[in-house]
Tab-separated table of C-alpha atoms and ligand atoms in Angstrom:
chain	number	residue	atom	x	y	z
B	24	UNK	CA	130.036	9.745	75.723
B	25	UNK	CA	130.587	9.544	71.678
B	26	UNK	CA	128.793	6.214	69.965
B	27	UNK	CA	132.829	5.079	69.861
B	28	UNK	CA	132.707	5.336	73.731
B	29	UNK	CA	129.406	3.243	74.161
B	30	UNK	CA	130.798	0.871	71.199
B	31	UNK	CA	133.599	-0.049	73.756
B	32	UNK	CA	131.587	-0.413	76.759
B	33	UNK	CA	128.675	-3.015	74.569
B	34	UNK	CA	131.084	-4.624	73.350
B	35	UNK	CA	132.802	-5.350	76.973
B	36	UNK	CA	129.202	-5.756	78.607
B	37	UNK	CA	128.782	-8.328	75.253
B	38	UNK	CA	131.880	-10.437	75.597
B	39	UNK	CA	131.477	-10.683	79.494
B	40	UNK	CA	127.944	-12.101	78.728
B	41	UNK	CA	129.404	-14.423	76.518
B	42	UNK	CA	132.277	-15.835	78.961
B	43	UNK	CA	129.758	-16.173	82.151
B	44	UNK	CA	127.231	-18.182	79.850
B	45	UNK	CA	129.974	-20.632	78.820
B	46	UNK	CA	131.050	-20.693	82.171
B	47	UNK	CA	127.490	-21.682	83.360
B	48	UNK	CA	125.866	-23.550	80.536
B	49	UNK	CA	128.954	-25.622	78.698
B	50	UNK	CA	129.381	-28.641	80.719
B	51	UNK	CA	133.143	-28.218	81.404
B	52	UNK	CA	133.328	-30.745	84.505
B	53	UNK	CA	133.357	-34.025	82.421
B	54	UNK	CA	136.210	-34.540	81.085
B	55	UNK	CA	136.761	-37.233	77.738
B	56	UNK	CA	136.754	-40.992	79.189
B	57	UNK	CA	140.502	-42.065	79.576
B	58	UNK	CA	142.937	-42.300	76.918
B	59	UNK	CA	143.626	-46.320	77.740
B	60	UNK	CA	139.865	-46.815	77.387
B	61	UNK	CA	140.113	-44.986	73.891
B	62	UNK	CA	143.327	-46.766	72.422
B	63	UNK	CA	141.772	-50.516	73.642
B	64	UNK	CA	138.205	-49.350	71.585
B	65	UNK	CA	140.252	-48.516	68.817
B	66	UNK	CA	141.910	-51.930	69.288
B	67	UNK	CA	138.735	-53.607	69.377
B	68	UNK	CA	137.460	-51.989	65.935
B	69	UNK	CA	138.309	-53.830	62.728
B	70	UNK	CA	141.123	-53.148	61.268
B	71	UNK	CA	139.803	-52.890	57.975
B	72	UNK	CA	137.443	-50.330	58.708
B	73	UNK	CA	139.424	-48.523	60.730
B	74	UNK	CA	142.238	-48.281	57.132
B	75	UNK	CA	138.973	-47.427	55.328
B	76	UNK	CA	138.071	-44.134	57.252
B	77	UNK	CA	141.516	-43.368	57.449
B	78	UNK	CA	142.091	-43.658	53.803
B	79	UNK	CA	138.672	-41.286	53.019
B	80	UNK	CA	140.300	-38.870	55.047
B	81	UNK	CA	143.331	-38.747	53.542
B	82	UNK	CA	141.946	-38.626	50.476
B	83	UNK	CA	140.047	-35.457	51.378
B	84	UNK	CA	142.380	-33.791	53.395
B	85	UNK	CA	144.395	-31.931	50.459
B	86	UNK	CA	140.813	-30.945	48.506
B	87	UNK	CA	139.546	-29.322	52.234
B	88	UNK	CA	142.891	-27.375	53.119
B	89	UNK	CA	143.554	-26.292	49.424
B	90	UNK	CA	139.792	-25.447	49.293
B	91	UNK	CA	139.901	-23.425	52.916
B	92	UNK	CA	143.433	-21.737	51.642
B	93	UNK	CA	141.837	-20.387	48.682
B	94	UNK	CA	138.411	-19.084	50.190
B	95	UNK	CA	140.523	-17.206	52.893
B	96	UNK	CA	143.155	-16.035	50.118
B	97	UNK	CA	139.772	-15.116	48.017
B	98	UNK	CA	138.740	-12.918	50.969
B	99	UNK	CA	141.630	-11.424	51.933
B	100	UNK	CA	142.379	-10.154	48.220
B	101	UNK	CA	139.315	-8.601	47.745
B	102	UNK	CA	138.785	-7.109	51.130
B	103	UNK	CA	142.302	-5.728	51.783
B	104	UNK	CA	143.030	-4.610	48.286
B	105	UNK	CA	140.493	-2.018	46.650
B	106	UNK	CA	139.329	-4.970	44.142
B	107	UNK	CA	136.296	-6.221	46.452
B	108	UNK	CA	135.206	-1.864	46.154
B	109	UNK	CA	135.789	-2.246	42.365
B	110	UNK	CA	133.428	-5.444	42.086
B	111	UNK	CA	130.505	-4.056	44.033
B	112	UNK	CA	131.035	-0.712	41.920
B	113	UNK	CA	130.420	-2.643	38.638
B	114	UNK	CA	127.583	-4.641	39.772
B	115	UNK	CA	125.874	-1.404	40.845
B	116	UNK	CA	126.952	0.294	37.204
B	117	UNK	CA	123.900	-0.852	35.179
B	118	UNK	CA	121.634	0.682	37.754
B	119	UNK	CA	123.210	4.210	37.995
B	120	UNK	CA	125.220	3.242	40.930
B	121	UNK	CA	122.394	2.970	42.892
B	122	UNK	CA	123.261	2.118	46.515
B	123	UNK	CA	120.267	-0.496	46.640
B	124	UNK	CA	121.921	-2.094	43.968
B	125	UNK	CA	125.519	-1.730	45.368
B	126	UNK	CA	124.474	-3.379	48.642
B	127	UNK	CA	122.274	-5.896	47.092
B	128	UNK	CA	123.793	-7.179	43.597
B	129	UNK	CA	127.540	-5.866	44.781
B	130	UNK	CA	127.339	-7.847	47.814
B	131	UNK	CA	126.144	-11.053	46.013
B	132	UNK	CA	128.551	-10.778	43.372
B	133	UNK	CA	131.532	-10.524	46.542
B	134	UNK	CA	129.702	-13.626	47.602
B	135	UNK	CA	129.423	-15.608	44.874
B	136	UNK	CA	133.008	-14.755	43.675
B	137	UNK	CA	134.258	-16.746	46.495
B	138	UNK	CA	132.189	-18.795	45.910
B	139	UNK	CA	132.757	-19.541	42.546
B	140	UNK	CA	136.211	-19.740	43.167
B	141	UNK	CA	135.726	-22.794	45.688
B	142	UNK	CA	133.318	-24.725	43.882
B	143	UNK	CA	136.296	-26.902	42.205
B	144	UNK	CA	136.765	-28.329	45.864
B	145	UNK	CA	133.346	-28.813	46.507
B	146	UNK	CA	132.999	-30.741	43.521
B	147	UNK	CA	136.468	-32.751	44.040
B	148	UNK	CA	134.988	-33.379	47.690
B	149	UNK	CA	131.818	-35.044	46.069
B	150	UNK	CA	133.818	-37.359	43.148
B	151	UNK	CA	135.913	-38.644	46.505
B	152	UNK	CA	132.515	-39.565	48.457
B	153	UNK	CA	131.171	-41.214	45.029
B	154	UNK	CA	134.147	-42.937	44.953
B	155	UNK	CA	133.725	-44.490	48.670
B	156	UNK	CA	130.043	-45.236	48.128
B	157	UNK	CA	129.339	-42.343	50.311
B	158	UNK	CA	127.675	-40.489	48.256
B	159	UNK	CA	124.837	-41.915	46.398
B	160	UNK	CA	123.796	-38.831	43.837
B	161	UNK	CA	125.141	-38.091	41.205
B	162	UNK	CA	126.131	-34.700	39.547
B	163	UNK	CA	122.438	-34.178	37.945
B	164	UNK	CA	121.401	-34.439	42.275
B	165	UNK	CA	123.990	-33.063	43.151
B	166	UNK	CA	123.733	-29.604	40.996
B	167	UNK	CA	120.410	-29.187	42.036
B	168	UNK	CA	121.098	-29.259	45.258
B	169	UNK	CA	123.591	-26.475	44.407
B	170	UNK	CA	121.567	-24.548	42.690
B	171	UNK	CA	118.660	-24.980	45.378
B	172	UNK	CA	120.996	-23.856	48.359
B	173	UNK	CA	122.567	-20.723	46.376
B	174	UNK	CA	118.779	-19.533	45.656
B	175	UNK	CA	118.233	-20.170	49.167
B	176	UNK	CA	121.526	-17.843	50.093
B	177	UNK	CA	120.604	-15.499	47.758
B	178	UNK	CA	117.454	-14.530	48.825
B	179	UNK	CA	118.721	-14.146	52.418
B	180	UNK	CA	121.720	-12.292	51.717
B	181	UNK	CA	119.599	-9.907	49.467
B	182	UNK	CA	117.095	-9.681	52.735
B	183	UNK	CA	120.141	-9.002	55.538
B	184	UNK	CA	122.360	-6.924	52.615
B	185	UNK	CA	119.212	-4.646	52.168
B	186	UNK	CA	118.277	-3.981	55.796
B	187	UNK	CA	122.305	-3.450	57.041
B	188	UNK	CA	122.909	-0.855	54.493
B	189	UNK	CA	119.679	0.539	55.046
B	190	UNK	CA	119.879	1.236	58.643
B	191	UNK	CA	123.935	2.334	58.007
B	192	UNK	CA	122.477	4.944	56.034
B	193	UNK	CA	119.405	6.227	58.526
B	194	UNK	CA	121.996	6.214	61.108
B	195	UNK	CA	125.548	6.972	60.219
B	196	UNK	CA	126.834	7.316	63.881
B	197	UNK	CA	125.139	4.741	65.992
B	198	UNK	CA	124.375	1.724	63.046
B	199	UNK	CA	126.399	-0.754	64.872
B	200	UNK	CA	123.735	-0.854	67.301
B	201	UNK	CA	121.219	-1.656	65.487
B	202	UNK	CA	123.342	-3.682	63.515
B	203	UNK	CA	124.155	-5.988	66.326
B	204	UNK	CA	120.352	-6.088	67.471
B	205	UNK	CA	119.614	-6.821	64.083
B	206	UNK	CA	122.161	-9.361	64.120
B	207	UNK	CA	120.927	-11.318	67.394
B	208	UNK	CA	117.886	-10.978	66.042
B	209	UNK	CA	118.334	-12.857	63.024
B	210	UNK	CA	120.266	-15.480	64.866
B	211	UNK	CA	117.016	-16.261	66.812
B	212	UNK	CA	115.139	-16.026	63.632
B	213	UNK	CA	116.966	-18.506	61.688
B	214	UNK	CA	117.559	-20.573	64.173
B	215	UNK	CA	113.809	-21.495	64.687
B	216	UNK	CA	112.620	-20.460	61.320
B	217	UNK	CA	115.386	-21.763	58.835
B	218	UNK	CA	114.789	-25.708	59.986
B	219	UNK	CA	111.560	-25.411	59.638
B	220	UNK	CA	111.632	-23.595	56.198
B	221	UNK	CA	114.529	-25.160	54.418
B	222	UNK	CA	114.227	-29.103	55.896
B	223	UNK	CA	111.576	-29.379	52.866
B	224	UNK	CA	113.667	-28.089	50.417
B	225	UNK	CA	116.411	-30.754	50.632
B	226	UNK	CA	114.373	-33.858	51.684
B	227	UNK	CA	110.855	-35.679	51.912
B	228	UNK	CA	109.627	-36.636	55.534
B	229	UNK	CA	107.008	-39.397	56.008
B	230	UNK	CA	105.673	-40.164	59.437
B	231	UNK	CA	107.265	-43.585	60.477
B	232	UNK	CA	104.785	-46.350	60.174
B	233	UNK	CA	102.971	-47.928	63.488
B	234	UNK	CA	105.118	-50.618	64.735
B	235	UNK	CA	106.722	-51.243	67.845
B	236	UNK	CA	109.811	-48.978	67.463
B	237	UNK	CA	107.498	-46.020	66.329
B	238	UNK	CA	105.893	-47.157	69.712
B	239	UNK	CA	109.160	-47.601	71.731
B	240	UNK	CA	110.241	-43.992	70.641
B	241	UNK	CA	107.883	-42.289	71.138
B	242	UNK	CA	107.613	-44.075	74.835
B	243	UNK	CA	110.995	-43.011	75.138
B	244	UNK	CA	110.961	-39.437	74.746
B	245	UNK	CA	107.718	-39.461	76.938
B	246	UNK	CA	109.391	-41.019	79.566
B	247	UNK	CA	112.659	-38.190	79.076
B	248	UNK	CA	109.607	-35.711	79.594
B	249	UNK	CA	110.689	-34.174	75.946
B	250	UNK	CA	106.973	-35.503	74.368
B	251	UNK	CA	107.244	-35.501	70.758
B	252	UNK	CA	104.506	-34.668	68.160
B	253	UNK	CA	105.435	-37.134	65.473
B	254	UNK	CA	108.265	-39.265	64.164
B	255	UNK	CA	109.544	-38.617	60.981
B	256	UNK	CA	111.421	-40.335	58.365
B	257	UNK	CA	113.567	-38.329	55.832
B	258	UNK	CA	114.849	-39.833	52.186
B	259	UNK	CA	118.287	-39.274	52.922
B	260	UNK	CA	119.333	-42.291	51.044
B	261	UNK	CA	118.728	-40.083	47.861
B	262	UNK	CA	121.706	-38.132	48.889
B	263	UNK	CA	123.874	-40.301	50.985
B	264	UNK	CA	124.251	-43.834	52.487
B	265	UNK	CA	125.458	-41.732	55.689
B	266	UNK	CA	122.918	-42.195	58.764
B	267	UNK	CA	121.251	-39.765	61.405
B	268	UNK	CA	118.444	-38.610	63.176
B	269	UNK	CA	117.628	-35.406	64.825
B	270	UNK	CA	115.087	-33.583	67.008
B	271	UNK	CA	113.666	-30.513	65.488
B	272	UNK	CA	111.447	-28.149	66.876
B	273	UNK	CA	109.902	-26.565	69.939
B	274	UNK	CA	107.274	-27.471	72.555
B	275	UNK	CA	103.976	-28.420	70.558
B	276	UNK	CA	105.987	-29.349	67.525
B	277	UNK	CA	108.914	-31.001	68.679
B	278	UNK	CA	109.783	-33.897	66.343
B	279	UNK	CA	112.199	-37.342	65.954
B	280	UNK	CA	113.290	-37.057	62.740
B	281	UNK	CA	115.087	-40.323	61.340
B	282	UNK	CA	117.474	-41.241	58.209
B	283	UNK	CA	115.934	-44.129	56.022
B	284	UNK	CA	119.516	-44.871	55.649
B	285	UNK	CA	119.451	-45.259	59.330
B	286	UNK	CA	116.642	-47.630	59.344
B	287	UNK	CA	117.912	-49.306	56.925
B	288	UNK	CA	121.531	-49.737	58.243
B	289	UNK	CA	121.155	-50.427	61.749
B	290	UNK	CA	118.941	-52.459	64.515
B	291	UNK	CA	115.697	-50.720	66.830
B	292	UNK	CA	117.808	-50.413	69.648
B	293	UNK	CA	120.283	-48.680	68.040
B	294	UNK	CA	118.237	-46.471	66.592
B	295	UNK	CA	116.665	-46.200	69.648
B	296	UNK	CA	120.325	-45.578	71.294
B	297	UNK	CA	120.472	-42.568	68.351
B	298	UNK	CA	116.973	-41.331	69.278
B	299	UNK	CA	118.567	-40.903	73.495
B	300	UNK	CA	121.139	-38.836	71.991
B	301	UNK	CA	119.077	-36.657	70.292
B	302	UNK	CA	116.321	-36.086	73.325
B	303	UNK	CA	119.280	-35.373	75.591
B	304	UNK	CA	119.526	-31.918	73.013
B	305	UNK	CA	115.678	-31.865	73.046
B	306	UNK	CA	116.197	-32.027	77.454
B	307	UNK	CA	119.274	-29.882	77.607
B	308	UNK	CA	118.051	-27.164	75.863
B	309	UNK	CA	121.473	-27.159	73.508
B	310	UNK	CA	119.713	-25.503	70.714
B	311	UNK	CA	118.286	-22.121	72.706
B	312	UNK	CA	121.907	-22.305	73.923
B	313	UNK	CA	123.424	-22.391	71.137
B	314	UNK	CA	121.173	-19.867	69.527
B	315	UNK	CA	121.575	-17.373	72.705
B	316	UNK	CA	124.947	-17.590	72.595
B	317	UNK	CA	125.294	-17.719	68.574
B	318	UNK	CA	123.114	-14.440	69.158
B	319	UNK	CA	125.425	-12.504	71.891
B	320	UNK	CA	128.436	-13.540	69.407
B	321	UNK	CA	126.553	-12.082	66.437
B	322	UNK	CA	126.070	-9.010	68.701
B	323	UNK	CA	129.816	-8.740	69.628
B	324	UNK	CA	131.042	-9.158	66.009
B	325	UNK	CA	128.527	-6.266	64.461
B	326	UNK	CA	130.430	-3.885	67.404
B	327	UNK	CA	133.515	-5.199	67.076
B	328	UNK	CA	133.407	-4.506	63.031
B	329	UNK	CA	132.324	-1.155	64.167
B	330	UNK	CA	135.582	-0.112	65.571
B	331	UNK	CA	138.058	-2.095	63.800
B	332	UNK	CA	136.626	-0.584	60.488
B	333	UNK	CA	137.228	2.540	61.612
B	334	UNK	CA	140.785	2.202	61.593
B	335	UNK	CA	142.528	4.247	59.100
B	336	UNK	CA	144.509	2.248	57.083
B	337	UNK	CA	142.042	-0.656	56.917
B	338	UNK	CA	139.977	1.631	54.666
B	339	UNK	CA	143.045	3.398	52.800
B	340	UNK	CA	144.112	-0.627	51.979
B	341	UNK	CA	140.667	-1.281	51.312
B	342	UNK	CA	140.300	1.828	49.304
B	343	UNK	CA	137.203	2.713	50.831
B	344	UNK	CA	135.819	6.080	53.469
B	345	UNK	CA	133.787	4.166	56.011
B	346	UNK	CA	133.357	0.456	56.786
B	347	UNK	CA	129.562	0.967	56.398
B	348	UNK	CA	129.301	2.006	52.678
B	349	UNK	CA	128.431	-1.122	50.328
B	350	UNK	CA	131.504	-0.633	48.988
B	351	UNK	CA	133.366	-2.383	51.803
B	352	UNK	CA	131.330	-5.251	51.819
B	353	UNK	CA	134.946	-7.494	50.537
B	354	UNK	CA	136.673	-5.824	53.618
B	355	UNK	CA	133.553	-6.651	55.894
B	356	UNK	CA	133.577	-9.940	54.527
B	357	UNK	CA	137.587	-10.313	54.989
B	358	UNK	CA	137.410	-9.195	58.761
B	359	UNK	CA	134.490	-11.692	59.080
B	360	UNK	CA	136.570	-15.128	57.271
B	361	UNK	CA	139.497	-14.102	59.816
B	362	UNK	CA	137.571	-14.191	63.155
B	363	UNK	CA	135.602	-17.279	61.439
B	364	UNK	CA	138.740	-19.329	61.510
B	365	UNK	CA	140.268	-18.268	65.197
B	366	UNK	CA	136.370	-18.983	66.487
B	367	UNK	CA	136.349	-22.330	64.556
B	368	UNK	CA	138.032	-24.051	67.383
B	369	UNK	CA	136.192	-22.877	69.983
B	370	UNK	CA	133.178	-23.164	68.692
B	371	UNK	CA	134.228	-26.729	67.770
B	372	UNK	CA	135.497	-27.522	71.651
B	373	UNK	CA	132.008	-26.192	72.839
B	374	UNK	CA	130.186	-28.762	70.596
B	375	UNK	CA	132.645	-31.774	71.901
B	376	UNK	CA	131.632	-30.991	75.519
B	377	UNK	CA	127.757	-30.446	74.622
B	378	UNK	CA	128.010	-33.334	72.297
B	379	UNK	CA	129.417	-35.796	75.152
B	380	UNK	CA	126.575	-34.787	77.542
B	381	UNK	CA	124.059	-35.539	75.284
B	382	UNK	CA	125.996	-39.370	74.976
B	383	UNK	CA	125.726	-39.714	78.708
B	384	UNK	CA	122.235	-38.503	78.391
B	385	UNK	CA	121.215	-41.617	76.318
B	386	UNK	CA	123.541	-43.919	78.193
B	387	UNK	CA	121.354	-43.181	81.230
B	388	UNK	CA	117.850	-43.030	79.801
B	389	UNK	CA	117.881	-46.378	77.911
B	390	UNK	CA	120.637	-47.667	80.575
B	391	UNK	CA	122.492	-50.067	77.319
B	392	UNK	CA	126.012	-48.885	77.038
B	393	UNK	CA	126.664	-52.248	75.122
B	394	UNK	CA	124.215	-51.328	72.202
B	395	UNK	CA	125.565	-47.726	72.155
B	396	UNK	CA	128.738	-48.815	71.660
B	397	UNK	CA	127.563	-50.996	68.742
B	398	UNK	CA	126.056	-48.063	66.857
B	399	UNK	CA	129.452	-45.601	67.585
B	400	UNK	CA	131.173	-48.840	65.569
B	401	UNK	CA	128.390	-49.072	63.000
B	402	UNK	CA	128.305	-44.725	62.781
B	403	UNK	CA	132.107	-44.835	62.309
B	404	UNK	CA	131.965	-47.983	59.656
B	405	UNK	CA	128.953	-46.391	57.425
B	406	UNK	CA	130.029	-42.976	57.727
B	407	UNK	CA	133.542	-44.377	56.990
B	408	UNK	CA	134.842	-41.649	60.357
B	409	UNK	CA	138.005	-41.741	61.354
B	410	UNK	CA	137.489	-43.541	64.816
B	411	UNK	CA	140.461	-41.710	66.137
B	412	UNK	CA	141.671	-38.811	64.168
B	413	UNK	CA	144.836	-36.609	64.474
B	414	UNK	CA	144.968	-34.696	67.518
B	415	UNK	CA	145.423	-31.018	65.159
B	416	UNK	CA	142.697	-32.079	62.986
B	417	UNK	CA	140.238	-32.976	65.760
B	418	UNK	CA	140.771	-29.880	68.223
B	419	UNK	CA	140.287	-27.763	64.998
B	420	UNK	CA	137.317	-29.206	63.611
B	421	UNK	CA	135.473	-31.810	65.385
B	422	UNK	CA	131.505	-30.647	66.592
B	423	UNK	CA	131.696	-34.616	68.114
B	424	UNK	CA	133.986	-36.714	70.262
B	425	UNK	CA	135.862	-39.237	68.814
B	426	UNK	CA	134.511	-42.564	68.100
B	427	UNK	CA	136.983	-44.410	70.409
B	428	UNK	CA	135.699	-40.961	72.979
B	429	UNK	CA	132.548	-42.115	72.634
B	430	UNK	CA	132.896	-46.363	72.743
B	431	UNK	CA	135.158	-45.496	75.756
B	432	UNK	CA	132.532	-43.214	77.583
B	433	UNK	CA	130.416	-46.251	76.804
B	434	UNK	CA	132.411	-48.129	78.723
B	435	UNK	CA	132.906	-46.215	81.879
B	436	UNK	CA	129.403	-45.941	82.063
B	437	UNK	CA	128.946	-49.987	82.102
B	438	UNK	CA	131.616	-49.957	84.971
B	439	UNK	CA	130.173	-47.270	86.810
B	440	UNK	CA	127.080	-48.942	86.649
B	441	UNK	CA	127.546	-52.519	86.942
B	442	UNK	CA	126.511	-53.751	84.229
K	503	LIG	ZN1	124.348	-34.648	69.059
């Protein structure tokens, strides 16, 4: 069989994978509580802050389509048009057209064009959260931040841009599969790596002082049988008045990481309520799920860039001879924004369903669907959320139920149980 034939067959073997893990490890069965439960929630939130969250997202709505038209206009002009070839052939001029420096500094520069070319929206997206308190920065923060996260991408880039091309050139015929081992392989990596590498780059974390909710969380996640090492407190408030928590890490360093704005913001047992959430992840296992399947789906796009980039007229339009020269990087990069947006929403309708079992997951372990339903009003209020958004918007891009979802699951939960 020719590398095209096995391409086909991993591929299949790849995307099979893919649909029996969703099959066995989303939790399809439950479905969202009912919609009279939702509309009487939204009924019972204030009707103020319900106008406020409506009114933030309508005043972000044109900078985040504009913004998403012109990265995937960006994309598409310098992938299917021989410009993206042309920009990674000057970057790689001073250097004697050096392939390292093609693949390295010519895929950057493909990068950072879009980049560049979206950072108006980002921006715009910032002066609207300044404007609704939500973001607490300012530009000097705010810059650095930038500055701190492209460093951060270019360093990686240069790492993945380096190997790719490497191995494209040790093995013209059968680089997609290392490509796509590669690929899983650096899913794993950042997955588990990344957190713990980058958390410290953005924020400070302080152990929570002793006191008794240090002491009732850390009961609490012994008592889930998820033990924790530590519980941390990060300075969000230096960045946002938005509030969260998270669990981070594995085994023997698994860790409660709180907000300060969170602290600050709401009661212990609502924090505590936050903390369930997050353990039900911890329990579930959602992140090696999400990083074996990110990993298969990594796998299946290397392959499946493999053959469609060895279509003919791709290249012609492209103005390229072979998807795996640095030259194509723009086309690569095209192919890649495309699938990006078609996976969007099913990546987002995984999250939903994951997302709801880890509610149920702290409705059960601290058995208090009224105080859970106090912090989905008080997340919704200071993250100024729509509480119910429009149905396109929502099935397109929401990782989390609803708020209304969520006050409503709250609620058949209490009349399931009794209480
Ligand atoms: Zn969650």
């Amino acid at each position: 069989m020719t590398p095209r034939g096995w391409a086909v067959l991993t591929l299949a073997a790849l995307v099979l994978a893919l649909v029996v893990l969703g099959a066995l490890l989303v939790p399809w069965s439950r479905p969202p509580a009912p919609r009279a439960d939702q509309l009487a929630a939204l009924r019972d939130l204030p009707a103020d802050q319900v106008a406020r969250g409506r009114a933030l997202q309508a005043a972000l709505r044109p900078g985040r389509y504009t913004g998403l038209a012109v990265g995937l206009l960006v994309a598409l002009l310098l992938g299917l048009t021989p410009l993206g070839a042309r920009l990674v052939e000057l970057a790689g001029r001073p250097f004697g057209d050096h392939w390292i420096a093609r693949a390295v500094l010519g895929g950057i520069a493909v990068v950072l064009v879009a980049d560049l070319l979206t950072l108006p929206f980002a921006a715009w997206r910032q002066s609207v959260l300044t404007r609704y308190g939500l973001a607490t920065q300012g530009w000097g923060g705010w810059t650095v931040d930038l500055l701190k996260s492209y460093a951060l991408s270019a360093v990686l880039a240069a790492t993945v841009l380096l190997g790719f091309y490497t191995v494209t050139r040790l093995a013209p015929r059968w680089w997609w599969a290392f490509g796509a081992a590669g690929a899983a392989g650096l899913v794993v990596l950042l997955s588990f790596v990344l957190p713990v590498l980058v958390e410290p780059v953005f924020n400070r974390f302080t152990p929570m002082e002793q006191g008794p909710l240090r002491t009732e969380l850390t009961a609490l996640a012994a008592r889930d049988g998820v033990p924790v090492r530590d519980v941390l407190v990060a300075d969000a408030s230096r960045r946002t008045r938005a509030v969260n928590a998270y669990v981070s890490g594995l085994g023997p360093t698994r860790r409660v990481v709180v907000y300060d704005t969170l602290l600050r913001e709401a009661t212990p047992a609502e924090v505590t309520s936050v903390v369930a959430h997050e353990l039900g992840h911890a329990k579930d296992r959602d992140v090696w799920t999400g990083t074996l399947t990110g990993a298969l789906g990594a796998a299946a796009a290397v392959v499946a860039l493999y053959l469609v980039g060895s279509w003919t007229p791709l290249l012609r339009r492209a103005g390229v001879d072979s998807i795996a020269e640095p030259r194509a990087f723009a086309l690569l990069i095209a192919l890649v924004t495309v699938v990006g947006l078609v996976a969007g929403p099913v990546q987002a309708l995984v999250s939903r369903r994951v997302e709801a079992r880890a509610d149920a997951h702290a409705l059960a372990l601290t058995g208090d669907p009224a105080t859970f339903e106090a912090m989905q009003r008080r997340l919704a209020g200071v993250n100024l959320a729509d509480p119910d958004p429009p149905r396109a918007e929502y099935l397109w891009f929401a990782s989390h139920p609803s708020t209304v979802e969520r006050m409503a699951a709250a609620r058949a939960y209490a009349r399931e149980a009794g209480r």
